Amino acid sequence: MFTVYIQIICCNSTIVCLIVIHKNLHEPMYIFIPPLCTSSSTDLSCLFQFFIFYSLGCSEFLLLAAMSYDRYVSICKPLQYPTIMRKTNICILLVLAWFVAACHIAIPTILSAETKLCNFTCKGIVCNNAIYELHCVRSNIISVYGVVALVDLIILPFLFIIFTYTKILIIAYRSGREVRRKAAETCLPHLMVLISFSCLSVYDIVIARVESSFPKTARLIMTLQTIVYHSLFNPLIYGLKMKEISKHLNRLFCPARII
């Protein structure tokens, strides 16, 4: 686990450093990638870990929605792109993604801190939704608010992403080969990350409902997938599938091959 964690830190840090160092990567489609690469788990007190785990996780859906909007403007409204996707607007989107997610997750975290516990052994390897099983009585307020947060932070951003990519596909289909190539090159990595993260998020949501009926071994494997797989998947996809980042990676690790 320590080795894998070091790999996660190194892979994500490499992508972040490349984007920070190289000015040709200071574009909206690349600027949203470093925040995605910072999504990793912490190992402090349980409620703080719960807050960090879900605030970063939910901000990822909001960041993916911002990235899909960037691609939509770039492909569907290219003449308006410099005006719409200014640095100020990008900074606002980044701050909102983190702030909105943090505010939403802070409420169930505070409510959980004030809830009486009847069990002090968490079944998971991280403090995720499994902490609700420690409560003496399942709080109706937390359950209802959980649905609200689910809609605000996951379902609505997901629907927005589907809408924008549908519009992109329609425009790309009606346009020439160059537009279709650009759409495939820049949108495919985002869609792969979205599908991967959505599947893992569905598991995390479901596991809070089925409680102890879920096999212990399967729970352990899926939780490891949530923590490890996605953290490694992000830098690999963006590093290998996005042309400009891949080019800088080749120069960094294989300088002898560069002519």
mmCIF file of C-alpha atoms in Angstrom, residues 92-257:
data_model
loop_
_atom_site.group_PDB
_atom_site.id
_atom_site.type_symbol
_atom_site.label_atom_id
_atom_site.label_comp_id
_atom_site.label_asym_id
_atom_site.label_seq_id
_atom_site.Cartn_x
_atom_site.Cartn_y
_atom_site.Cartn_z
ATOM 1 C CA ILE A 92 -14.040 31.381 -10.430
ATOM 2 C CA LEU A 93 -14.964 27.899 -11.683
ATOM 3 C CA LEU A 94 -12.078 26.314 -9.751
ATOM 4 C CA VAL A 95 -12.942 28.095 -6.492
ATOM 5 C CA LEU A 96 -16.640 27.316 -6.860
ATOM 6 C CA ALA A 97 -15.937 23.627 -7.481
ATOM 7 C CA TRP A 98 -14.032 23.323 -4.199
ATOM 8 C CA PHE A 99 -16.162 25.742 -2.162
ATOM 9 C CA VAL A 100 -19.569 24.330 -3.144
ATOM 10 C CA ALA A 101 -18.449 20.756 -2.488
ATOM 11 C CA ALA A 102 -16.855 21.681 0.854
ATOM 12 C CA CYS A 103 -19.976 23.521 2.032
ATOM 13 C CA HIS A 104 -22.231 20.609 1.115
ATOM 14 C CA ILE A 105 -20.050 18.007 2.861
ATOM 15 C CA ALA A 106 -19.443 20.171 5.947
ATOM 16 C CA ILE A 107 -23.091 19.847 7.019
ATOM 17 C CA PRO A 108 -23.284 16.001 7.288
ATOM 18 C CA THR A 109 -19.803 16.054 8.856
ATOM 19 C CA ILE A 110 -20.999 18.416 11.612
ATOM 20 C CA LEU A 111 -24.223 16.445 12.098
ATOM 21 C CA SER A 112 -22.240 13.190 12.388
ATOM 22 C CA ALA A 113 -19.973 14.773 15.003
ATOM 23 C CA GLU A 114 -23.031 15.510 17.160
ATOM 24 C CA THR A 115 -24.604 12.057 16.696
ATOM 25 C CA LYS A 116 -24.245 9.446 19.436
ATOM 26 C CA LEU A 117 -22.153 6.390 18.542
ATOM 27 C CA CYS A 118 -22.918 2.818 19.615
ATOM 28 C CA ASN A 119 -20.055 1.221 17.696
ATOM 29 C CA PHE A 120 -16.427 2.341 17.400
ATOM 30 C CA THR A 121 -15.150 -0.102 14.777
ATOM 31 C CA CYS A 122 -15.452 1.062 11.185
ATOM 32 C CA LYS A 123 -15.762 -1.761 8.643
ATOM 33 C CA GLY A 124 -14.081 0.162 5.851
ATOM 34 C CA ILE A 125 -10.389 0.971 5.417
ATOM 35 C CA VAL A 126 -11.239 4.655 5.135
ATOM 36 C CA CYS A 127 -13.860 6.779 6.842
ATOM 37 C CA ASN A 128 -16.431 6.917 4.072
ATOM 38 C CA ASN A 129 -20.185 6.279 4.253
ATOM 39 C CA ALA A 130 -19.421 3.347 6.556
ATOM 40 C CA ILE A 131 -19.288 5.787 9.507
ATOM 41 C CA TYR A 132 -23.104 5.990 9.408
ATOM 42 C CA GLU A 133 -23.189 2.347 10.561
ATOM 43 C CA LEU A 134 -21.549 3.470 13.813
ATOM 44 C CA HIS A 135 -24.492 5.693 14.776
ATOM 45 C CA CYS A 136 -26.928 4.381 17.357
ATOM 46 C CA VAL A 137 -29.864 5.613 15.263
ATOM 47 C CA ARG A 138 -29.776 6.461 11.566
ATOM 48 C CA SER A 139 -30.452 10.210 11.359
ATOM 49 C CA ASN A 140 -33.336 11.160 9.060
ATOM 50 C CA ILE A 141 -31.846 14.636 8.646
ATOM 51 C CA ILE A 142 -28.541 13.195 7.394
ATOM 52 C CA SER A 143 -30.382 10.813 5.060
ATOM 53 C CA VAL A 144 -32.512 13.576 3.543
ATOM 54 C CA TYR A 145 -29.577 15.946 3.236
ATOM 55 C CA GLY A 146 -27.575 13.150 1.636
ATOM 56 C CA VAL A 147 -30.136 12.992 -1.161
ATOM 57 C CA VAL A 148 -29.943 16.784 -1.611
ATOM 58 C CA ALA A 149 -26.138 16.655 -1.799
ATOM 59 C CA LEU A 150 -26.329 13.730 -4.216
ATOM 60 C CA VAL A 151 -28.526 15.746 -6.578
ATOM 61 C CA ASP A 152 -26.507 18.964 -6.293
ATOM 62 C CA LEU A 153 -22.996 17.513 -6.455
ATOM 63 C CA ILE A 154 -23.342 14.424 -8.633
ATOM 64 C CA ILE A 155 -26.584 14.091 -10.588
ATOM 65 C CA LEU A 156 -26.861 17.688 -11.855
ATOM 66 C CA PRO A 157 -23.162 17.944 -12.879
ATOM 67 C CA PHE A 158 -23.428 14.521 -14.528
ATOM 68 C CA LEU A 159 -26.500 15.564 -16.528
ATOM 69 C CA PHE A 160 -24.763 18.798 -17.522
ATOM 70 C CA ILE A 161 -21.737 16.802 -18.740
ATOM 71 C CA ILE A 162 -23.978 14.492 -20.774
ATOM 72 C CA PHE A 163 -25.736 17.520 -22.286
ATOM 73 C CA THR A 164 -22.499 19.284 -23.279
ATOM 74 C CA TYR A 165 -20.920 16.184 -24.790
ATOM 75 C CA THR A 166 -24.101 15.419 -26.681
ATOM 76 C CA LYS A 167 -23.949 18.903 -28.207
ATOM 77 C CA ILE A 168 -20.258 18.370 -29.001
ATOM 78 C CA LEU A 169 -20.994 15.045 -30.716
ATOM 79 C CA ILE A 170 -23.745 16.633 -32.794
ATOM 80 C CA ILE A 171 -21.492 19.504 -33.900
ATOM 81 C CA ALA A 172 -18.573 17.155 -34.581
ATOM 82 C CA TYR A 173 -20.782 14.831 -36.641
ATOM 83 C CA ARG A 174 -21.990 17.732 -38.791
ATOM 84 C CA SER A 175 -18.510 19.222 -39.191
ATOM 85 C CA GLY A 176 -15.383 18.140 -41.034
ATOM 86 C CA ARG A 177 -12.773 15.542 -40.159
ATOM 87 C CA GLU A 178 -10.532 18.063 -38.352
ATOM 88 C CA VAL A 179 -13.295 19.021 -35.898
ATOM 89 C CA ARG A 180 -14.096 15.369 -35.263
ATOM 90 C CA ARG A 181 -10.411 14.634 -34.632
ATOM 91 C CA LYS A 182 -10.117 17.543 -32.187
ATOM 92 C CA ALA A 183 -13.288 16.480 -30.374
ATOM 93 C CA ALA A 184 -12.098 12.879 -30.032
ATOM 94 C CA GLU A 185 -8.594 13.884 -28.937
ATOM 95 C CA THR A 186 -9.677 16.276 -26.190
ATOM 96 C CA CYS A 187 -12.986 14.789 -25.029
ATOM 97 C CA LEU A 188 -12.178 11.065 -24.907
ATOM 98 C CA PRO A 189 -9.847 11.304 -21.854
ATOM 99 C CA HIS A 190 -12.489 13.289 -19.957
ATOM 100 C CA LEU A 191 -15.189 10.739 -20.781
ATOM 101 C CA MET A 192 -12.971 7.840 -19.693
ATOM 102 C CA VAL A 193 -12.274 9.531 -16.350
ATOM 103 C CA LEU A 194 -15.981 10.384 -15.946
ATOM 104 C CA ILE A 195 -17.101 6.781 -16.575
ATOM 105 C CA SER A 196 -14.461 5.361 -14.220
ATOM 106 C CA PHE A 197 -15.217 7.827 -11.413
ATOM 107 C CA SER A 198 -18.990 7.477 -11.838
ATOM 108 C CA CYS A 199 -18.834 3.687 -11.467
ATOM 109 C CA LEU A 200 -16.772 3.954 -8.280
ATOM 110 C CA SER A 201 -19.097 6.663 -6.933
ATOM 111 C CA VAL A 202 -22.158 4.479 -7.542
ATOM 112 C CA TYR A 203 -20.516 1.742 -5.483
ATOM 113 C CA ASP A 204 -19.782 4.141 -2.625
ATOM 114 C CA ILE A 205 -23.385 5.378 -2.608
ATOM 115 C CA VAL A 206 -24.852 1.880 -2.756
ATOM 116 C CA ILE A 207 -22.612 0.492 0.001
ATOM 117 C CA ALA A 208 -24.131 2.959 2.482
ATOM 118 C CA ARG A 209 -27.555 1.433 1.819
ATOM 119 C CA VAL A 210 -26.849 -2.332 1.760
ATOM 120 C CA GLU A 211 -24.815 -2.079 4.996
ATOM 121 C CA SER A 212 -23.535 -5.425 6.354
ATOM 122 C CA SER A 213 -25.128 -7.576 3.618
ATOM 123 C CA PHE A 214 -22.246 -6.724 1.280
ATOM 124 C CA PRO A 215 -19.445 -9.365 1.490
ATOM 125 C CA LYS A 216 -16.472 -8.198 3.529
ATOM 126 C CA THR A 217 -13.854 -9.214 0.926
ATOM 127 C CA ALA A 218 -15.753 -7.542 -1.899
ATOM 128 C CA ARG A 219 -16.140 -4.405 0.227
ATOM 129 C CA LEU A 220 -12.365 -4.328 0.845
ATOM 130 C CA ILE A 221 -11.509 -4.808 -2.847
ATOM 131 C CA MET A 222 -13.947 -2.144 -4.051
ATOM 132 C CA THR A 223 -12.798 0.351 -1.424
ATOM 133 C CA LEU A 224 -9.209 -0.191 -2.529
ATOM 134 C CA GLN A 225 -10.336 0.359 -6.119
ATOM 135 C CA THR A 226 -11.934 3.643 -5.099
ATOM 136 C CA ILE A 227 -8.815 4.880 -3.342
ATOM 137 C CA VAL A 228 -6.029 3.461 -5.518
ATOM 138 C CA TYR A 229 -7.350 2.777 -9.005
ATOM 139 C CA HIS A 230 -8.853 6.166 -9.747
ATOM 140 C CA SER A 231 -5.905 8.061 -8.249
ATOM 141 C CA LEU A 232 -3.569 6.273 -10.679
ATOM 142 C CA PHE A 233 -6.053 6.311 -13.554
ATOM 143 C CA ASN A 234 -6.259 10.115 -13.769
ATOM 144 C CA PRO A 235 -2.571 10.883 -14.455
ATOM 145 C CA LEU A 236 -2.206 7.882 -16.776
ATOM 146 C CA ILE A 237 -5.169 8.909 -18.923
ATOM 147 C CA TYR A 238 -4.266 12.590 -19.090
ATOM 148 C CA GLY A 239 -0.581 11.792 -19.545
ATOM 149 C CA LEU A 240 -1.013 9.259 -22.335
ATOM 150 C CA LYS A 241 -4.168 10.412 -24.108
ATOM 151 C CA MET A 242 -3.681 14.188 -24.243
ATOM 152 C CA LYS A 243 -1.197 15.012 -27.005
ATOM 153 C CA GLU A 244 0.573 18.042 -25.500
ATOM 154 C CA ILE A 245 1.048 16.477 -22.058
ATOM 155 C CA SER A 246 2.218 13.222 -23.630
ATOM 156 C CA LYS A 247 4.767 15.166 -25.679
ATOM 157 C CA HIS A 248 6.270 16.769 -22.561
ATOM 158 C CA LEU A 249 6.323 13.403 -20.767
ATOM 159 C CA ASN A 250 8.316 11.907 -23.642
ATOM 160 C CA ARG A 251 10.801 14.779 -23.456
ATOM 161 C CA LEU A 252 11.123 14.300 -19.700
ATOM 162 C CA PHE A 253 11.557 10.514 -19.559
ATOM 163 C CA CYS A 254 12.821 9.646 -23.050
ATOM 164 C CA PRO A 255 15.003 12.602 -24.131
ATOM 165 C CA ALA A 256 17.142 10.331 -26.357
ATOM 166 C CA ARG A 257 14.140 9.615 -28.606
#
